[in-house]
PDB file of C-alpha atoms in Angstrom:
ATOM      1  CA  UNK A   1      45.470  90.101  48.175  1.00  0.00           C
ATOM      2  CA  UNK A   2      48.339  92.261  49.385  1.00  0.00           C
ATOM      3  CA  UNK A   3      51.774  90.798  49.942  1.00  0.00           C
ATOM      4  CA  UNK A   4      52.842  89.921  53.450  1.00  0.00           C
ATOM      5  CA  UNK A   5      53.314  92.746  55.916  1.00  0.00           C
ATOM      6  CA  UNK A   6      56.992  93.477  56.537  1.00  0.00           C
ATOM      7  CA  UNK A   7      58.406  94.082  60.020  1.00  0.00           C
ATOM      8  CA  UNK A   8      61.157  96.673  60.368  1.00  0.00           C
ATOM      9  CA  UNK A   9      62.594  97.066  63.890  1.00  0.00           C
ATOM     10  CA  UNK A  10      63.942 100.574  64.474  1.00  0.00           C
ATOM     11  CA  UNK A  11      67.533 100.670  65.690  1.00  0.00           C
ATOM     12  CA  UNK A  12      66.787 103.952  67.456  1.00  0.00           C
ATOM     13  CA  UNK A  13      65.429 101.801  70.299  1.00  0.00           C
ATOM     14  CA  UNK A  14      68.232  99.216  70.272  1.00  0.00           C
ATOM     15  CA  UNK A  15      71.008  99.095  72.865  1.00  0.00           C
ATOM     16  CA  UNK A  16      73.377 101.668  71.401  1.00  0.00           C
ATOM     17  CA  UNK A  17      76.326 100.284  73.377  1.00  0.00           C
ATOM     18  CA  UNK A  18      75.651  96.767  72.091  1.00  0.00           C
ATOM     19  CA  UNK A  19      74.184  97.334  68.641  1.00  0.00           C
ATOM     20  CA  UNK A  20      75.430  94.119  67.090  1.00  0.00           C
ATOM     21  CA  UNK A  21      74.041  92.064  69.958  1.00  0.00           C
ATOM     22  CA  UNK A  22      70.709  93.887  69.677  1.00  0.00           C
ATOM     23  CA  UNK A  23      70.442  93.002  65.986  1.00  0.00           C
ATOM     24  CA  UNK A  24      71.424  89.403  66.642  1.00  0.00           C
ATOM     25  CA  UNK A  25      68.753  89.230  69.353  1.00  0.00           C
ATOM     26  CA  UNK A  26      66.148  89.535  66.592  1.00  0.00           C
ATOM     27  CA  UNK A  27      67.191  86.046  65.442  1.00  0.00           C
ATOM     28  CA  UNK A  28      66.226  86.853  61.862  1.00  0.00           C
ATOM     29  CA  UNK A  29      62.540  87.242  62.739  1.00  0.00           C
ATOM     30  CA  UNK A  30      62.483  90.670  61.082  1.00  0.00           C
ATOM     31  CA  UNK A  31      62.369  91.678  57.406  1.00  0.00           C
ATOM     32  CA  UNK A  32      64.208  95.017  57.374  1.00  0.00           C
ATOM     33  CA  UNK A  33      66.307  97.120  59.721  1.00  0.00           C
ATOM     34  CA  UNK A  34      65.033 100.685  60.072  1.00  0.00           C
ATOM     35  CA  UNK A  35      67.654 103.399  60.605  1.00  0.00           C
ATOM     36  CA  UNK A  36      66.450 106.795  61.826  1.00  0.00           C
ATOM     37  CA  UNK A  37      68.851 109.553  60.800  1.00  0.00           C
ATOM     38  CA  UNK A  38      68.295 112.834  62.676  1.00  0.00           C
ATOM     39  CA  UNK A  39      70.251 116.074  62.383  1.00  0.00           C
ATOM     40  CA  UNK A  40      69.110 118.121  65.363  1.00  0.00           C
ATOM     41  CA  UNK A  41      67.545 120.615  62.953  1.00  0.00           C
ATOM     42  CA  UNK A  42      64.580 119.025  61.233  1.00  0.00           C
ATOM     43  CA  UNK A  43      63.885 117.115  64.458  1.00  0.00           C
ATOM     44  CA  UNK A  44      65.141 117.847  68.004  1.00  0.00           C
ATOM     45  CA  UNK A  45      67.523 114.926  68.216  1.00  0.00           C
ATOM     46  CA  UNK A  46      70.791 113.704  66.690  1.00  0.00           C
ATOM     47  CA  UNK A  47      71.345 110.055  65.859  1.00  0.00           C
ATOM     48  CA  UNK A  48      73.127 108.096  63.129  1.00  0.00           C
ATOM     49  CA  UNK A  49      75.128 109.054  60.045  1.00  0.00           C
ATOM     50  CA  UNK A  50      76.547 107.429  56.904  1.00  0.00           C
ATOM     51  CA  UNK A  51      79.384 105.852  58.893  1.00  0.00           C
ATOM     52  CA  UNK A  52      76.912 103.920  60.984  1.00  0.00           C
ATOM     53  CA  UNK A  53      75.023 102.714  57.903  1.00  0.00           C
ATOM     54  CA  UNK A  54      78.337 101.670  56.340  1.00  0.00           C
ATOM     55  CA  UNK A  55      79.244  99.713  59.473  1.00  0.00           C
ATOM     56  CA  UNK A  56      75.866  97.979  59.406  1.00  0.00           C
ATOM     57  CA  UNK A  57      76.330  97.067  55.766  1.00  0.00           C
ATOM     58  CA  UNK A  58      79.756  95.613  56.520  1.00  0.00           C
ATOM     59  CA  UNK A  59      78.586  93.592  59.520  1.00  0.00           C
ATOM     60  CA  UNK A  60      75.232  92.517  58.068  1.00  0.00           C
ATOM     61  CA  UNK A  61      75.654  92.387  54.279  1.00  0.00           C
ATOM     62  CA  UNK A  62      72.350  90.624  53.627  1.00  0.00           C
ATOM     63  CA  UNK A  63      70.101  92.940  55.640  1.00  0.00           C
ATOM     64  CA  UNK A  64      67.677  95.337  53.972  1.00  0.00           C
ATOM     65  CA  UNK A  65      68.660  98.741  55.374  1.00  0.00           C
ATOM     66  CA  UNK A  66      65.685 101.080  55.455  1.00  0.00           C
ATOM     67  CA  UNK A  67      67.192 104.529  56.044  1.00  0.00           C
ATOM     68  CA  UNK A  68      64.855 107.346  57.072  1.00  0.00           C
ATOM     69  CA  UNK A  69      66.426 110.796  56.638  1.00  0.00           C
ATOM     70  CA  UNK A  70      64.859 113.185  59.133  1.00  0.00           C
ATOM     71  CA  UNK A  71      67.220 115.962  58.119  1.00  0.00           C
ATOM     72  CA  UNK A  72      67.107 119.384  56.503  1.00  0.00           C
ATOM     73  CA  UNK A  73      68.004 119.523  52.818  1.00  0.00           C
ATOM     74  CA  UNK A  74      68.421 115.744  52.456  1.00  0.00           C
ATOM     75  CA  UNK A  75      69.694 116.176  48.900  1.00  0.00           C
ATOM     76  CA  UNK A  76      73.048 117.115  50.422  1.00  0.00           C
ATOM     77  CA  UNK A  77      73.427 113.696  52.021  1.00  0.00           C
ATOM     78  CA  UNK A  78      71.772 111.129  49.774  1.00  0.00           C
ATOM     79  CA  UNK A  79      74.983 110.287  47.908  1.00  0.00           C
ATOM     80  CA  UNK A  80      76.782 109.540  51.180  1.00  0.00           C
ATOM     81  CA  UNK A  81      74.053 107.177  52.320  1.00  0.00           C
ATOM     82  CA  UNK A  82      73.897 105.514  48.917  1.00  0.00           C
ATOM     83  CA  UNK A  83      77.629 104.887  49.090  1.00  0.00           C
ATOM     84  CA  UNK A  84      77.259 103.609  52.658  1.00  0.00           C
ATOM     85  CA  UNK A  85      74.891 100.906  51.481  1.00  0.00           C
ATOM     86  CA  UNK A  86      71.308 101.995  52.144  1.00  0.00           C
ATOM     87  CA  UNK A  87      68.687  99.970  50.265  1.00  0.00           C
ATOM     88  CA  UNK A  88      65.749 102.299  50.879  1.00  0.00           C
ATOM     89  CA  UNK A  89      66.264 106.027  51.342  1.00  0.00           C
ATOM     90  CA  UNK A  90      63.283 108.029  52.545  1.00  0.00           C
ATOM     91  CA  UNK A  91      63.258 111.828  52.649  1.00  0.00           C
ATOM     92  CA  UNK A  92      60.685 114.187  54.132  1.00  0.00           C
ATOM     93  CA  UNK A  93      58.529 116.247  51.801  1.00  0.00           C
ATOM     94  CA  UNK A  94      58.671 119.045  54.384  1.00  0.00           C
ATOM     95  CA  UNK A  95      62.495 119.165  54.372  1.00  0.00           C
ATOM     96  CA  UNK A  96      63.301 119.364  50.663  1.00  0.00           C
ATOM     97  CA  UNK A  97      62.377 122.215  48.293  1.00  0.00           C
ATOM     98  CA  UNK A  98      63.068 119.968  45.283  1.00  0.00           C
ATOM     99  CA  UNK A  99      61.987 116.578  46.554  1.00  0.00           C
ATOM    100  CA  UNK A 100      61.255 115.172  43.078  1.00  0.00           C
ATOM    101  CA  UNK A 101      64.864 115.831  42.087  1.00  0.00           C
ATOM    102  CA  UNK A 102      66.121 114.109  45.235  1.00  0.00           C
ATOM    103  CA  UNK A 103      63.889 111.080  44.706  1.00  0.00           C
ATOM    104  CA  UNK A 104      65.091 110.836  41.114  1.00  0.00           C
ATOM    105  CA  UNK A 105      68.704 110.970  42.296  1.00  0.00           C
ATOM    106  CA  UNK A 106      68.093 108.042  44.629  1.00  0.00           C
ATOM    107  CA  UNK A 107      66.477 105.952  41.917  1.00  0.00           C
ATOM    108  CA  UNK A 108      69.160 106.818  39.382  1.00  0.00           C
ATOM    109  CA  UNK A 109      71.593 105.162  41.760  1.00  0.00           C
ATOM    110  CA  UNK A 110      69.486 101.988  41.817  1.00  0.00           C
ATOM    111  CA  UNK A 111      68.189 102.466  45.338  1.00  0.00           C
ATOM    112  CA  UNK A 112      64.567 102.521  46.448  1.00  0.00           C
ATOM    113  CA  UNK A 113      63.224 106.031  47.007  1.00  0.00           C
ATOM    114  CA  UNK A 114      60.724 106.908  49.707  1.00  0.00           C
ATOM    115  CA  UNK A 115      58.921 110.083  50.725  1.00  0.00           C
ATOM    116  CA  UNK A 116      57.627 110.749  54.236  1.00  0.00           C
ATOM    117  CA  UNK A 117      55.101 113.123  55.778  1.00  0.00           C
ATOM    118  CA  UNK A 118      54.701 114.277  59.383  1.00  0.00           C
ATOM    119  CA  UNK A 119      51.368 114.025  61.228  1.00  0.00           C
ATOM    120  CA  UNK A 120      50.577 117.671  60.486  1.00  0.00           C
ATOM    121  CA  UNK A 121      51.177 117.334  56.733  1.00  0.00           C
ATOM    122  CA  UNK A 122      48.369 116.391  54.373  1.00  0.00           C
ATOM    123  CA  UNK A 123      48.860 113.407  52.087  1.00  0.00           C
ATOM    124  CA  UNK A 124      47.675 115.659  49.247  1.00  0.00           C
ATOM    125  CA  UNK A 125      51.116 117.313  49.325  1.00  0.00           C
ATOM    126  CA  UNK A 126      52.784 114.160  48.016  1.00  0.00           C
ATOM    127  CA  UNK A 127      50.078 112.985  45.638  1.00  0.00           C
ATOM    128  CA  UNK A 128      51.935 114.310  42.551  1.00  0.00           C
ATOM    129  CA  UNK A 129      55.037 112.379  43.657  1.00  0.00           C
ATOM    130  CA  UNK A 130      53.440 108.952  43.899  1.00  0.00           C
ATOM    131  CA  UNK A 131      54.514 107.779  40.408  1.00  0.00           C
ATOM    132  CA  UNK A 132      58.130 108.522  41.355  1.00  0.00           C
ATOM    133  CA  UNK A 133      58.455 106.673  44.663  1.00  0.00           C
ATOM    134  CA  UNK A 134      58.908 103.116  45.809  1.00  0.00           C
ATOM    135  CA  UNK A 135      57.531 103.785  49.273  1.00  0.00           C
ATOM    136  CA  UNK A 136      55.519 106.328  51.263  1.00  0.00           C
ATOM    137  CA  UNK A 137      56.249 106.596  54.988  1.00  0.00           C
ATOM    138  CA  UNK A 138      53.384 107.911  57.106  1.00  0.00           C
ATOM    139  CA  UNK A 139      54.585 109.212  60.472  1.00  0.00           C
ATOM    140  CA  UNK A 140      52.103 108.212  63.173  1.00  0.00           C
ATOM    141  CA  UNK A 141      53.950 110.257  65.806  1.00  0.00           C
ATOM    142  CA  UNK A 142      55.795 113.547  65.608  1.00  0.00           C
ATOM    143  CA  UNK A 143      59.334 112.465  64.687  1.00  0.00           C
ATOM    144  CA  UNK A 144      62.365 112.897  66.901  1.00  0.00           C
ATOM    145  CA  UNK A 145      62.037 110.413  69.735  1.00  0.00           C
ATOM    146  CA  UNK A 146      61.001 106.807  70.296  1.00  0.00           C
ATOM    147  CA  UNK A 147      58.350 105.553  72.675  1.00  0.00           C
ATOM    148  CA  UNK A 148      55.557 107.909  71.636  1.00  0.00           C
ATOM    149  CA  UNK A 149      51.835 107.108  71.393  1.00  0.00           C
ATOM    150  CA  UNK A 150      50.323 106.144  68.049  1.00  0.00           C
ATOM    151  CA  UNK A 151      48.121 108.844  66.481  1.00  0.00           C
ATOM    152  CA  UNK A 152      45.192 106.797  65.198  1.00  0.00           C
ATOM    153  CA  UNK A 153      43.880 109.355  62.732  1.00  0.00           C
ATOM    154  CA  UNK A 154      47.011 108.870  60.619  1.00  0.00           C
ATOM    155  CA  UNK A 155      45.372 105.703  59.285  1.00  0.00           C
ATOM    156  CA  UNK A 156      43.125 107.989  57.249  1.00  0.00           C
ATOM    157  CA  UNK A 157      46.224 108.924  55.248  1.00  0.00           C
ATOM    158  CA  UNK A 158      47.026 105.248  54.727  1.00  0.00           C
ATOM    159  CA  UNK A 159      43.514 104.653  53.416  1.00  0.00           C
ATOM    160  CA  UNK A 160      43.822 107.525  50.956  1.00  0.00           C
ATOM    161  CA  UNK A 161      47.252 106.373  49.764  1.00  0.00           C
ATOM    162  CA  UNK A 162      46.039 102.818  49.240  1.00  0.00           C
ATOM    163  CA  UNK A 163      43.074 104.120  47.260  1.00  0.00           C
ATOM    164  CA  UNK A 164      45.262 106.291  45.045  1.00  0.00           C
ATOM    165  CA  UNK A 165      47.733 103.452  44.540  1.00  0.00           C
ATOM    166  CA  UNK A 166      44.997 101.189  43.237  1.00  0.00           C
ATOM    167  CA  UNK A 167      43.419 103.892  41.073  1.00  0.00           C
ATOM    168  CA  UNK A 168      46.739 104.805  39.453  1.00  0.00           C
ATOM    169  CA  UNK A 169      47.976 101.231  39.077  1.00  0.00           C
ATOM    170  CA  UNK A 170      51.075 101.924  41.158  1.00  0.00           C
ATOM    171  CA  UNK A 171      53.021  99.569  43.404  1.00  0.00           C
ATOM    172  CA  UNK A 172      54.706 101.722  46.056  1.00  0.00           C
ATOM    173  CA  UNK A 173      54.788 100.354  49.593  1.00  0.00           C
ATOM    174  CA  UNK A 174      53.055 102.109  52.472  1.00  0.00           C
ATOM    175  CA  UNK A 175      55.117 102.207  55.644  1.00  0.00           C
ATOM    176  CA  UNK A 176      54.008 103.463  59.061  1.00  0.00           C
ATOM    177  CA  UNK A 177      56.292 104.565  61.888  1.00  0.00           C
ATOM    178  CA  UNK A 178      55.525 105.601  65.432  1.00  0.00           C
ATOM    179  CA  UNK A 179      53.811 103.864  68.331  1.00  0.00           C
ATOM    180  CA  UNK A 180      53.284 100.598  66.441  1.00  0.00           C
ATOM    181  CA  UNK A 181      53.238  97.358  68.447  1.00  0.00           C
ATOM    182  CA  UNK A 182      51.211  94.324  69.455  1.00  0.00           C
ATOM    183  CA  UNK A 183      48.179  96.444  70.269  1.00  0.00           C
ATOM    184  CA  UNK A 184      47.713  97.975  66.811  1.00  0.00           C
ATOM    185  CA  UNK A 185      49.786  95.928  64.353  1.00  0.00           C
ATOM    186  CA  UNK A 186      46.739  94.060  63.049  1.00  0.00           C
ATOM    187  CA  UNK A 187      44.783  97.281  62.593  1.00  0.00           C
ATOM    188  CA  UNK A 188      47.678  98.841  60.676  1.00  0.00           C
ATOM    189  CA  UNK A 189      48.072  95.796  58.429  1.00  0.00           C
ATOM    190  CA  UNK A 190      44.353  95.518  57.709  1.00  0.00           C
ATOM    191  CA  UNK A 191      44.258  99.258  57.048  1.00  0.00           C
ATOM    192  CA  UNK A 192      46.745  98.965  54.200  1.00  0.00           C
ATOM    193  CA  UNK A 193      50.224  99.291  55.723  1.00  0.00           C
ATOM    194  CA  UNK A 194      52.833  97.122  54.019  1.00  0.00           C
ATOM    195  CA  UNK A 195      55.741  97.884  56.378  1.00  0.00           C
ATOM    196  CA  UNK A 196      55.495  98.311  60.155  1.00  0.00           C
ATOM    197  CA  UNK A 197      58.344 100.146  61.868  1.00  0.00           C
ATOM    198  CA  UNK A 198      58.602  99.237  65.545  1.00  0.00           C
ATOM    199  CA  UNK A 199      61.174 100.424  68.047  1.00  0.00           C
ATOM    200  CA  UNK A 200      60.512 100.131  71.769  1.00  0.00           C
ATOM    201  CA  UNK A 201      57.693  97.650  71.060  1.00  0.00           C
ATOM    202  CA  UNK A 202      60.424  95.196  70.003  1.00  0.00           C
ATOM    203  CA  UNK A 203      63.702  96.228  71.620  1.00  0.00           C
ATOM    204  CA  UNK A 204      61.979  97.262  74.849  1.00  0.00           C
ATOM    205  CA  UNK A 205      60.862  93.681  75.530  1.00  0.00           C
ATOM    206  CA  UNK A 206      62.897  90.927  77.255  1.00  0.00           C
ATOM    207  CA  UNK A 207      62.920  88.728  74.127  1.00  0.00           C
ATOM    208  CA  UNK A 208      62.794  90.739  70.867  1.00  0.00           C
ATOM    209  CA  UNK A 209      62.731  87.640  68.676  1.00  0.00           C
ATOM    210  CA  UNK A 210      59.763  86.173  70.540  1.00  0.00           C
ATOM    211  CA  UNK A 211      57.992  89.527  70.336  1.00  0.00           C
ATOM    212  CA  UNK A 212      58.516  89.652  66.584  1.00  0.00           C
ATOM    213  CA  UNK A 213      57.177  86.125  66.194  1.00  0.00           C
ATOM    214  CA  UNK A 214      54.076  87.105  68.134  1.00  0.00           C
ATOM    215  CA  UNK A 215      53.548  90.218  66.019  1.00  0.00           C
ATOM    216  CA  UNK A 216      54.207  88.198  62.861  1.00  0.00           C
ATOM    217  CA  UNK A 217      51.378  85.848  63.774  1.00  0.00           C
ATOM    218  CA  UNK A 218      49.108  88.817  64.434  1.00  0.00           C
ATOM    219  CA  UNK A 219      49.782  90.484  61.085  1.00  0.00           C
ATOM    220  CA  UNK A 220      49.636  87.226  59.107  1.00  0.00           C
ATOM    221  CA  UNK A 221      46.100  86.757  60.355  1.00  0.00           C
ATOM    222  CA  UNK A 222      45.365  90.339  59.324  1.00  0.00           C
ATOM    223  CA  UNK A 223      46.942  89.771  55.903  1.00  0.00           C
ATOM    224  CA  UNK A 224      44.690  86.758  55.311  1.00  0.00           C
ATOM    225  CA  UNK A 225      41.647  88.942  55.959  1.00  0.00           C
ATOM    226  CA  UNK A 226      42.871  91.908  53.864  1.00  0.00           C
TER     227      UNK A 226
END
């Protein structure tokens, strides 16, 4: 049986003027904090940088910071985010000409390395990288903005990744991001996702902690059946 499904609220959907209060509103019902870093080049939006991750690490030293670099040439910035205190650093296969080198750099610095693919990118592209990653992030929306609709066919990628993981005897996590919430959390967990990133589905509700507890119950039932 798989381990429990982890819940990672995305701070992209938190109250940016009251970030600390937004995190506290989770009441510890989450597992990780997901930080979407965007550069206005790889995706049409600009969000957080190393300074923000460093501030999070200072204010919440025990949190697992799951940092998703949606930026061009991420190799230029991985050292800054490592220094800032990221636990997981995920880079896009589409954005890095030497992604194996970048993943190795992350792991050499004793951080967890992840690779991500957009909806239009085949999972076959990253198959040779699977022995060198701690996590694969499947984008179930086109990255850049929160609140988008889940693209259901992306679960086919999750199925393939889970099959390859078992065949190769690997242990990387499979994370999914985009349009995940109450309505599809169980399907994602049963389909093989280990980490569910959720933004507006959590922070867009009146009581984020209660929402997380509800989703936790949903995915625990799915985990028992997996």
